[in-house]
């Protein structure tokens, strides 16, 4: 039987409304969603943790606790960025272990764990801890397209992940680049090589995702990610309603409660209107060119926001080409958090400076040093020389160089913390967590009044939209203000 994992309240809203959905809006429909028949609901992780603290003035730990208490039949799932957890850099092992332990204790049943570089060394601690506490674990093979990302490359990564004793292997196609043929070959190959169940996660960005899912099912995939129609399509996942119809009468027919699904569909269609401010034309469309530039929807809308604020939207085409060149120079890293932010920001800096690598952002320097992990292919020699001089990149697991930090958290923070989880929030996002704990955080989300929703018999598919922001540019001439993760940098270009 095909097992559907719903992404509406995590990746759906992250892809289309900049992760602004509040906990109350999730809880309002939770009882209905629990009746639909999903195997699991991905409700936590990714950018939701950051967004709770940064924009919603919410406790992310309270969110997962309340969601877990409201689900009686459906598992809760989260997306975990390996050693990056839910942040934008590698964290020490003590933080990773404690975070996974507390996530499980607060209600996460299923961990879906990936590393942006497919460097399996960065998965080991998170996977080992999740298995130790008794959670279900799906290990991700991150999919992209490049001269070095061959079928055999992905099968090799899958074998490494399987050796960690995960419960399933998930193909993570964050930019919607999969083709039907590759979807079939990957699923079939991974099943044969590892003997494990295979899950498939993709996005509708270039329009092929429903076809990919069909071929994946034919090859033996057991888990498929979908979203409810109000938060589906565009740069999100395909709508579960569409798959429900497409698979009727086949051996893959979905066993879902259609009445409950209709009610949830109506709710989320109306909810999209409430968050209309965060819509973006760049995430609510089919973009066949994504196969060339490989930029995920959230990253695309972010690049557009940067260039708009700098009054340089006419340079978008130039920036897209520069993203390709920067990615090639870096050894073809997959464009997924945090690497998508790093590559995109460096591309904008290059274009605005008028010269490639005239200014190198700190995160790119760290990447070249090996502090994010092992790149898929060698980094351009000139860039290595520019960044490292005569030094060499590290050849150990990056977290091996990090000292424990939980026992070094300032007494002021400990005094403010009401629970151990608050210390973890501080370890990941110091500024935002401190403001939240002091009661100084403000809710930064603008919504329209959503009309009351009644159940509808026939929900229609309503493709949707929005942007995520991790880097901005001030409108002042020749000054670039970029934000990556928790830190803000100002880069000033001298006029000539």
mmCIF file with all atom_site columns, C-alpha atoms in Angstrom, residues 49 64 124 147 167 180 207 222 229 240 251 263 274 277 282-283 287 295 305 359 403 432 442 450 455 457 468 472:
data_model
loop_
_atom_site.group_PDB
_atom_site.id
_atom_site.type_symbol
_atom_site.label_atom_id
_atom_site.label_alt_id
_atom_site.label_comp_id
_atom_site.label_asym_id
_atom_site.label_entity_id
_atom_site.label_seq_id
_atom_site.pdbx_PDB_ins_code
_atom_site.Cartn_x
_atom_site.Cartn_y
_atom_site.Cartn_z
_atom_site.occupancy
_atom_site.B_iso_or_equiv
_atom_site.pdbx_formal_charge
_atom_site.auth_seq_id
_atom_site.auth_comp_id
_atom_site.auth_asym_id
_atom_site.auth_atom_id
_atom_site.pdbx_PDB_model_num
ATOM 1  C CA . UNK A 1 49  ? 11.751  26.339 13.856  1.00 0.00 ? 49  UNK A CA 1
ATOM 2  C CA . UNK A 1 64  ? 5.350   20.222 18.109  1.00 0.00 ? 64  UNK A CA 1
ATOM 3  C CA . UNK A 1 124 ? 25.866  9.796  11.656  1.00 0.00 ? 124 UNK A CA 1
ATOM 4  C CA . UNK A 1 147 ? 28.470  15.913 -14.499 1.00 0.00 ? 147 UNK A CA 1
ATOM 5  C CA . UNK A 1 167 ? 14.427  2.464  8.286   1.00 0.00 ? 167 UNK A CA 1
ATOM 6  C CA . UNK A 1 180 ? 10.482  10.088 -14.866 1.00 0.00 ? 180 UNK A CA 1
ATOM 7  C CA . UNK A 1 207 ? 5.885   20.269 -13.941 1.00 0.00 ? 207 UNK A CA 1
ATOM 8  C CA . UNK A 1 222 ? 6.476   2.916  -0.708  1.00 0.00 ? 222 UNK A CA 1
ATOM 9  C CA . UNK A 1 229 ? -4.279  21.514 -2.788  1.00 0.00 ? 229 UNK A CA 1
ATOM 10 C CA . UNK A 1 240 ? -2.827  14.723 -2.869  1.00 0.00 ? 240 UNK A CA 1
ATOM 11 C CA . UNK A 1 251 ? -2.876  -1.228 -7.840  1.00 0.00 ? 251 UNK A CA 1
ATOM 12 C CA . UNK A 1 263 ? -12.977 19.510 4.439   1.00 0.00 ? 263 UNK A CA 1
ATOM 13 C CA . UNK A 1 274 ? -5.191  34.898 4.544   1.00 0.00 ? 274 UNK A CA 1
ATOM 14 C CA . UNK A 1 277 ? 0.858   39.029 1.181   1.00 0.00 ? 277 UNK A CA 1
ATOM 15 C CA . UNK A 1 282 ? 8.186   33.008 -8.934  1.00 0.00 ? 282 UNK A CA 1
ATOM 16 C CA . UNK A 1 283 ? 6.914   30.207 -6.724  1.00 0.00 ? 283 UNK A CA 1
ATOM 17 C CA . UNK A 1 287 ? 9.415   26.820 -14.607 1.00 0.00 ? 287 UNK A CA 1
ATOM 18 C CA . UNK A 1 295 ? 17.351  27.219 -8.274  1.00 0.00 ? 295 UNK A CA 1
ATOM 19 C CA . UNK A 1 305 ? 13.759  40.312 -3.526  1.00 0.00 ? 305 UNK A CA 1
ATOM 20 C CA . UNK A 1 359 ? 34.464  39.977 -2.495  1.00 0.00 ? 359 UNK A CA 1
ATOM 21 C CA . UNK A 1 403 ? 33.828  21.977 21.105  1.00 0.00 ? 403 UNK A CA 1
ATOM 22 C CA . UNK A 1 432 ? 15.944  35.312 18.289  1.00 0.00 ? 432 UNK A CA 1
ATOM 23 C CA . UNK A 1 442 ? 7.258   40.654 18.092  1.00 0.00 ? 442 UNK A CA 1
ATOM 24 C CA . UNK A 1 450 ? -9.760  34.333 6.423   1.00 0.00 ? 450 UNK A CA 1
ATOM 25 C CA . UNK A 1 455 ? -16.790 21.349 4.305   1.00 0.00 ? 455 UNK A CA 1
ATOM 26 C CA . UNK A 1 457 ? -17.851 17.985 -1.424  1.00 0.00 ? 457 UNK A CA 1
ATOM 27 C CA . UNK A 1 468 ? 11.306  32.885 1.761   1.00 0.00 ? 468 UNK A CA 1
ATOM 28 C CA . UNK A 1 472 ? 18.209  41.187 1.575   1.00 0.00 ? 472 UNK A CA 1
#
